[in-house]
Structures are given as structure tokens and as C-alpha cells.
mmCIF file of C-alpha atoms in Angstrom:
data_model
loop_
_atom_site.group_PDB
_atom_site.id
_atom_site.type_symbol
_atom_site.label_atom_id
_atom_site.label_comp_id
_atom_site.label_asym_id
_atom_site.label_seq_id
_atom_site.Cartn_x
_atom_site.Cartn_y
_atom_site.Cartn_z
ATOM 1 C CA MET A 1 46.358 98.104 -24.410
ATOM 2 C CA ALA A 2 44.567 98.991 -21.178
ATOM 3 C CA GLN A 3 46.330 100.235 -18.062
ATOM 4 C CA LEU A 4 44.874 98.167 -15.231
ATOM 5 C CA LEU A 5 45.261 98.492 -11.482
ATOM 6 C CA LEU A 6 44.775 95.107 -9.786
ATOM 7 C CA VAL A 7 44.075 95.424 -6.061
ATOM 8 C CA GLU A 8 44.638 91.983 -4.545
ATOM 9 C CA ASP A 9 46.357 91.025 -1.271
ATOM 10 C CA ASP A 10 46.977 87.382 -2.228
ATOM 11 C CA ALA A 11 50.448 87.639 -3.792
ATOM 12 C CA VAL A 12 50.249 84.314 -5.623
ATOM 13 C CA LEU A 13 46.832 85.067 -7.120
ATOM 14 C CA ALA A 14 47.822 88.630 -7.976
ATOM 15 C CA GLU A 15 50.955 87.484 -9.798
ATOM 16 C CA ALA A 16 49.040 84.817 -11.734
ATOM 17 C CA LEU A 17 46.286 87.243 -12.772
ATOM 18 C CA ALA A 18 48.756 89.960 -13.674
ATOM 19 C CA ARG A 19 50.753 87.595 -15.874
ATOM 20 C CA ALA A 20 47.634 86.270 -17.599
ATOM 21 C CA LEU A 21 46.206 89.736 -18.252
ATOM 22 C CA THR A 22 49.589 90.960 -19.485
ATOM 23 C CA ALA A 23 49.686 88.040 -21.916
ATOM 24 C CA LEU A 24 46.249 89.134 -23.132
ATOM 25 C CA GLY A 25 47.600 92.566 -24.004
ATOM 26 C CA HIS A 26 47.110 94.702 -20.896
ATOM 27 C CA GLU A 27 49.556 96.545 -18.679
ATOM 28 C CA VAL A 28 48.937 95.637 -15.050
ATOM 29 C CA ASN A 29 50.005 97.432 -11.886
ATOM 30 C CA VAL A 30 49.401 95.529 -8.639
ATOM 31 C CA ALA A 31 48.513 97.018 -5.258
ATOM 32 C CA PRO A 32 48.357 94.564 -2.309
ATOM 33 C CA SER A 33 46.124 96.825 -0.193
ATOM 34 C CA GLY A 34 43.476 99.471 -0.497
ATOM 35 C CA GLU A 35 45.742 102.130 0.949
ATOM 36 C CA LEU A 36 48.432 101.480 -1.661
ATOM 37 C CA ALA A 37 45.824 101.398 -4.427
ATOM 38 C CA LEU A 38 44.547 104.850 -3.448
ATOM 39 C CA GLU A 39 48.131 106.108 -3.227
ATOM 40 C CA GLN A 40 48.857 104.877 -6.754
ATOM 41 C CA LEU A 41 45.679 106.416 -8.126
ATOM 42 C CA PHE A 42 45.719 109.808 -6.430
ATOM 43 C CA ASP A 43 49.205 110.495 -5.064
ATOM 44 C CA ARG A 44 51.450 108.942 -7.688
ATOM 45 C CA ARG A 45 48.786 109.497 -10.359
ATOM 46 C CA THR A 46 49.658 106.193 -12.026
ATOM 47 C CA PRO A 47 47.837 106.094 -15.413
ATOM 48 C CA THR A 48 44.843 103.813 -14.892
ATOM 49 C CA ASP A 49 42.044 102.939 -17.311
ATOM 50 C CA LEU A 50 40.244 100.503 -15.004
ATOM 51 C CA VAL A 51 40.525 99.119 -11.461
ATOM 52 C CA LEU A 52 40.089 95.426 -10.648
ATOM 53 C CA LEU A 53 39.268 95.493 -6.952
ATOM 54 C CA ASP A 54 39.137 92.551 -4.560
ATOM 55 C CA VAL A 55 36.481 92.947 -1.886
ATOM 56 C CA MET A 56 38.311 91.175 0.953
ATOM 57 C CA LEU A 57 41.382 93.300 1.661
ATOM 58 C CA PRO A 58 43.390 93.915 4.848
ATOM 59 C CA GLY A 59 42.857 97.338 6.383
ATOM 60 C CA ILE A 60 40.452 99.260 4.170
ATOM 61 C CA ASP A 61 38.168 96.741 2.488
ATOM 62 C CA GLY A 62 37.224 96.839 -1.180
ATOM 63 C CA PHE A 63 33.868 98.513 -0.544
ATOM 64 C CA GLU A 64 35.486 101.468 1.224
ATOM 65 C CA VAL A 65 38.215 101.688 -1.418
ATOM 66 C CA CYS A 66 35.528 101.839 -4.091
ATOM 67 C CA ARG A 67 33.708 104.634 -2.267
ATOM 68 C CA LYS A 68 36.947 106.598 -1.879
ATOM 69 C CA ILE A 69 37.742 106.160 -5.559
ATOM 70 C CA ARG A 70 34.262 107.250 -6.557
ATOM 71 C CA ALA A 71 34.496 110.368 -4.390
ATOM 72 C CA LYS A 72 37.366 111.636 -6.559
ATOM 73 C CA SER A 73 37.306 109.763 -9.853
ATOM 74 C CA THR A 74 35.066 108.235 -12.519
ATOM 75 C CA VAL A 75 37.606 105.526 -13.436
ATOM 76 C CA PRO A 76 35.707 102.238 -14.013
ATOM 77 C CA VAL A 77 35.827 99.762 -11.110
ATOM 78 C CA VAL A 78 35.181 96.028 -11.390
ATOM 79 C CA LEU A 79 34.756 94.174 -8.099
ATOM 80 C CA LEU A 80 36.169 90.694 -7.567
ATOM 81 C CA THR A 81 33.631 89.113 -5.216
ATOM 82 C CA ALA A 82 33.325 85.882 -3.240
ATOM 83 C CA ARG A 83 31.349 83.114 -4.914
ATOM 84 C CA GLY A 84 27.654 82.988 -4.070
ATOM 85 C CA ASP A 85 27.616 86.133 -1.926
ATOM 86 C CA PRO A 86 24.901 88.482 -3.226
ATOM 87 C CA VAL A 87 25.584 90.933 -0.386
ATOM 88 C CA ASP A 88 29.012 91.690 -1.879
ATOM 89 C CA MET A 89 27.415 92.468 -5.220
ATOM 90 C CA VAL A 90 24.716 94.783 -3.904
ATOM 91 C CA VAL A 91 26.949 96.693 -1.476
ATOM 92 C CA GLY A 92 29.655 97.096 -4.093
ATOM 93 C CA LEU A 93 27.305 98.279 -6.816
ATOM 94 C CA GLU A 94 25.652 100.746 -4.472
ATOM 95 C CA GLY A 95 29.127 102.009 -3.588
ATOM 96 C CA GLY A 96 29.821 102.924 -7.192
ATOM 97 C CA ALA A 97 31.300 99.820 -8.824
ATOM 98 C CA ASP A 98 30.582 99.457 -12.543
ATOM 99 C CA ASP A 99 30.467 95.675 -12.602
ATOM 100 C CA TYR A 100 31.575 92.568 -10.736
ATOM 101 C CA VAL A 101 33.214 89.229 -11.476
ATOM 102 C CA VAL A 102 32.865 86.208 -9.209
ATOM 103 C CA LYS A 103 36.104 84.688 -7.884
ATOM 104 C CA PRO A 104 38.047 82.663 -8.806
ATOM 105 C CA ALA A 105 38.236 84.987 -11.805
ATOM 106 C CA GLU A 106 39.147 83.366 -15.127
ATOM 107 C CA PRO A 107 41.559 85.707 -16.947
ATOM 108 C CA ARG A 108 39.693 85.544 -20.266
ATOM 109 C CA VAL A 109 36.427 86.428 -18.508
ATOM 110 C CA LEU A 110 38.135 89.415 -16.899
ATOM 111 C CA ASP A 111 39.667 90.372 -20.246
ATOM 112 C CA ALA A 112 36.254 90.310 -21.936
ATOM 113 C CA ARG A 113 34.668 92.351 -19.136
ATOM 114 C CA VAL A 114 37.480 94.921 -19.219
ATOM 115 C CA LYS A 115 37.221 95.333 -22.992
ATOM 116 C CA THR A 116 33.439 95.681 -22.826
ATOM 117 C CA ILE A 117 33.574 98.395 -20.159
ATOM 118 C CA LEU A 118 36.336 100.352 -21.889
ATOM 119 C CA ARG A 119 34.589 100.063 -25.252
ATOM 120 C CA ARG A 120 31.375 101.553 -23.933
ATOM 121 C CA THR A 121 33.342 104.202 -22.034
ATOM 122 C CA SER A 122 35.093 105.423 -25.174
ATOM 123 C CA SER A 123 32.218 105.025 -27.639
ATOM 124 C CA SER A 124 30.648 108.185 -28.995
ATOM 125 C CA PRO A 125 26.947 108.983 -28.493
ATOM 126 C CA ALA A 126 24.715 108.371 -31.483
ATOM 127 C CA GLN A 127 22.766 111.643 -31.272
ATOM 128 C CA PRO A 128 24.898 114.745 -30.602
ATOM 129 C CA THR A 129 22.281 117.071 -29.134
ATOM 130 C CA VAL A 130 21.342 118.879 -25.941
ATOM 131 C CA GLN A 131 18.192 117.656 -24.237
ATOM 132 C CA THR A 132 16.470 119.064 -21.192
ATOM 133 C CA PHE A 133 14.372 117.335 -18.570
ATOM 134 C CA GLY A 134 13.210 119.969 -16.116
ATOM 135 C CA ASP A 135 16.331 121.563 -14.617
ATOM 136 C CA LEU A 136 18.506 118.771 -16.034
ATOM 137 C CA SER A 137 20.397 119.341 -19.304
ATOM 138 C CA ILE A 138 22.174 116.539 -21.158
ATOM 139 C CA ASP A 139 24.767 117.377 -23.805
ATOM 140 C CA SER A 140 25.465 114.013 -25.417
ATOM 141 C CA GLU A 141 28.128 115.402 -27.761
ATOM 142 C CA ALA A 142 30.229 117.046 -25.060
ATOM 143 C CA MET A 143 29.239 114.325 -22.561
ATOM 144 C CA ILE A 144 28.250 116.973 -20.023
ATOM 145 C CA VAL A 145 25.264 116.821 -17.697
ATOM 146 C CA LYS A 146 24.139 119.830 -15.675
ATOM 147 C CA ARG A 147 21.460 120.412 -13.058
ATOM 148 C CA ASN A 148 20.451 124.010 -12.486
ATOM 149 C CA GLY A 149 23.500 125.009 -14.523
ATOM 150 C CA GLU A 150 25.943 123.100 -12.312
ATOM 151 C CA GLU A 151 27.899 120.282 -13.931
ATOM 152 C CA LEU A 152 27.372 116.817 -12.474
ATOM 153 C CA HIS A 153 30.184 114.288 -12.277
ATOM 154 C CA LEU A 154 28.920 110.947 -13.563
ATOM 155 C CA THR A 155 30.810 107.699 -13.961
ATOM 156 C CA SER A 156 31.038 106.236 -17.455
ATOM 157 C CA THR A 157 28.337 103.713 -16.606
ATOM 158 C CA GLU A 158 26.036 106.386 -15.177
ATOM 159 C CA MET A 159 26.574 108.529 -18.275
ATOM 160 C CA ARG A 160 25.825 105.677 -20.666
ATOM 161 C CA LEU A 161 22.730 104.770 -18.666
ATOM 162 C CA LEU A 162 21.443 108.352 -18.668
ATOM 163 C CA LEU A 163 22.101 108.729 -22.412
ATOM 164 C CA GLU A 164 20.194 105.523 -23.086
ATOM 165 C CA PHE A 165 17.176 106.911 -21.232
ATOM 166 C CA ALA A 166 17.558 110.310 -22.923
ATOM 167 C CA ASP A 167 17.607 108.665 -26.358
ATOM 168 C CA HIS A 168 14.213 107.099 -25.529
ATOM 169 C CA PRO A 169 12.370 109.812 -23.547
ATOM 170 C CA GLY A 170 9.197 108.605 -21.864
ATOM 171 C CA GLN A 171 9.791 105.034 -23.031
ATOM 172 C CA VAL A 172 9.936 102.261 -20.449
ATOM 173 C CA LEU A 173 13.221 100.362 -20.734
ATOM 174 C CA SER A 174 13.363 96.951 -19.096
ATOM 175 C CA ARG A 175 16.291 95.861 -16.966
ATOM 176 C CA GLN A 176 17.316 93.243 -19.533
ATOM 177 C CA THR A 177 17.213 95.845 -22.309
ATOM 178 C CA LEU A 178 19.458 98.111 -20.266
ATOM 179 C CA LEU A 179 21.852 95.269 -19.446
ATOM 180 C CA LYS A 180 22.226 94.603 -23.146
ATOM 181 C CA ARG A 181 22.546 98.215 -24.299
ATOM 182 C CA VAL A 182 24.526 99.746 -21.425
ATOM 183 C CA TRP A 183 26.506 96.796 -20.043
ATOM 184 C CA ASP A 184 26.736 94.997 -23.400
ATOM 185 C CA TYR A 185 25.544 91.729 -21.889
ATOM 186 C CA GLY A 186 24.442 89.289 -24.568
ATOM 187 C CA PHE A 187 22.869 87.083 -21.928
ATOM 188 C CA ALA A 188 20.553 87.377 -18.936
ATOM 189 C CA GLY A 189 22.743 89.387 -16.566
ATOM 190 C CA ASP A 190 22.130 90.374 -12.963
ATOM 191 C CA SER A 191 19.348 92.979 -12.823
ATOM 192 C CA ARG A 192 20.831 94.338 -9.586
ATOM 193 C CA LEU A 193 23.465 96.027 -11.742
ATOM 194 C CA VAL A 194 20.686 98.144 -13.231
ATOM 195 C CA ASP A 195 18.866 98.839 -9.960
ATOM 196 C CA ALA A 196 22.060 99.931 -8.203
ATOM 197 C CA ALA A 197 23.135 102.155 -11.110
ATOM 198 C CA VAL A 198 19.680 103.759 -11.297
ATOM 199 C CA ALA A 199 19.810 104.478 -7.553
ATOM 200 C CA ARG A 200 23.228 106.140 -7.920
ATOM 201 C CA LEU A 201 22.041 108.124 -10.935
ATOM 202 C CA ARG A 202 18.932 109.332 -9.117
ATOM 203 C CA ALA A 203 21.111 110.521 -6.227
ATOM 204 C CA LYS A 204 22.839 112.871 -8.675
ATOM 205 C CA ILE A 205 20.086 114.058 -11.019
ATOM 206 C CA GLU A 206 17.011 114.161 -8.776
ATOM 207 C CA PRO A 207 16.301 117.004 -6.314
ATOM 208 C CA ASP A 208 14.735 114.377 -4.034
ATOM 209 C CA PRO A 209 16.059 110.903 -4.913
ATOM 210 C CA GLY A 210 13.519 109.280 -2.606
ATOM 211 C CA ASN A 211 10.686 110.761 -4.661
ATOM 212 C CA PRO A 212 12.012 110.804 -8.227
ATOM 213 C CA THR A 213 10.288 113.036 -10.752
ATOM 214 C CA LEU A 214 12.645 112.456 -13.704
ATOM 215 C CA LEU A 215 13.802 108.835 -13.626
ATOM 216 C CA ARG A 216 10.672 106.927 -12.709
ATOM 217 C CA THR A 217 9.990 103.276 -11.997
ATOM 218 C CA ALA A 218 7.424 101.379 -14.043
ATOM 219 C CA ARG A 219 6.604 98.610 -11.609
ATOM 220 C CA GLY A 220 7.351 95.175 -12.950
ATOM 221 C CA LEU A 221 8.553 96.649 -16.245
ATOM 222 C CA GLY A 222 11.616 98.853 -15.807
ATOM 223 C CA TYR A 223 12.433 102.560 -15.780
ATOM 224 C CA ARG A 224 11.751 105.643 -17.921
ATOM 225 C CA LEU A 225 13.071 109.207 -18.092
ATOM 226 C CA VAL A 226 10.340 111.849 -18.281
ATOM 227 C CA LYS A 227 9.950 115.609 -18.355
ATOM 228 C CA PRO A 228 8.375 116.731 -15.047
#
């Protein structure tokens, strides 16, 4: 059973989603605003495995809430976005969201997405070893990444993405391959998930994210992790 925090200001929709997700085996706490969501997460320290976060909220919007969460926590965040609005997706993913679901969200779709994210978060790495790429060290057994000896704080998605690259050093991995292996998508997912996650990862592991020397782009093909 997952402990979910549903951040949704529409009381009717929130109640319906909470009931449906509870019936599917989850425990759901509801926060009607971003401020209350942050209070539950950080002040009350309510146990939370994953946050379902509506973008359109009164006061602090979902994008800002996501950024505030990511500044303190690696808890997975799934955005609930307006239909047909690619701007929501890109801004949210760049702000640290792990995934998104288009509204109106069907409870079984949300349930499947939640289970997929939590499964990959808790799964153990296949190759327990320490690898180095320049000043970056990756301990896949302890799930610790350091740069110049200082530990980096990665989200579960960023960690899984980095481990996937580290398991295939120098090999170009396409966006669709990464969607399947990291996001567990068995279909053609949105490649912007990959691009946004790579950008966030570069911001943490590269000395100069604008001129990456470790996580490089293979134009038209994908990305690869190399030793500088």
C-alpha cells in the first residue's frame, strides 16, 4: 500500500480520486493547496511515498510547489496537467517532476503510473559496483553518487537514469530505450520526459551543464555517458 499525497483544490474531484485510489489499495491524504501540501510534507512530516500534484492551484501553483519539494526532498512527484497543454509538461518536468498524467485522470491510469514509479524506485541495481567517470563516482549498490567526493542528491528518476547510462558506458541510448528502461513505458511515451530529466541530471553531475563532458548528446540518436 502506497502513502499518497493528493494536492487538488477541487474538493469534488479530490474526494472522488481519493476514494478510487483508496479502493485500489492506497492510503491517500488530500491537501487543497500548495501551502498545505508543503506543510504536510515538511512540517507535519506526514509519511508520503509519492505526490500527485495538480498544476492549477490557488496561491502557490503546482510548478512552484514541485520546485519547493525538490529543493528538500526526492519524493516522486506526478503532475496532473491540463489536456493538450505541452507547456505544462515541459515546465513541470524541468522543475523536477518525475512524470505527468493528463486530466481528467482515470484512477486506474494513476494507479498504474504510481505502481510503476514506486517499483522502479525500490528496485535494486543489477550490478553492485563503483564506477567512475572523471570526478564523478557512482556506487550502484549503496545508491550513492559523488562529485569531487561530495555526495549529490538525486531523485529516484535521476538515479535510475544515471545507473542506466553507467551500465552502458559510451553506448548511445535512444529516448525510446530510456523511456522503456527507466520509466517502464511499454509504448511510445513522450520523449520530453527524457530530455527534461537529462537536463536536470546534467545540472547536478556536470561542472558546466551548458557544455557537458560526461553526459553527451548524440544528435538525432540519444545520449551517452562517457569518461572525459
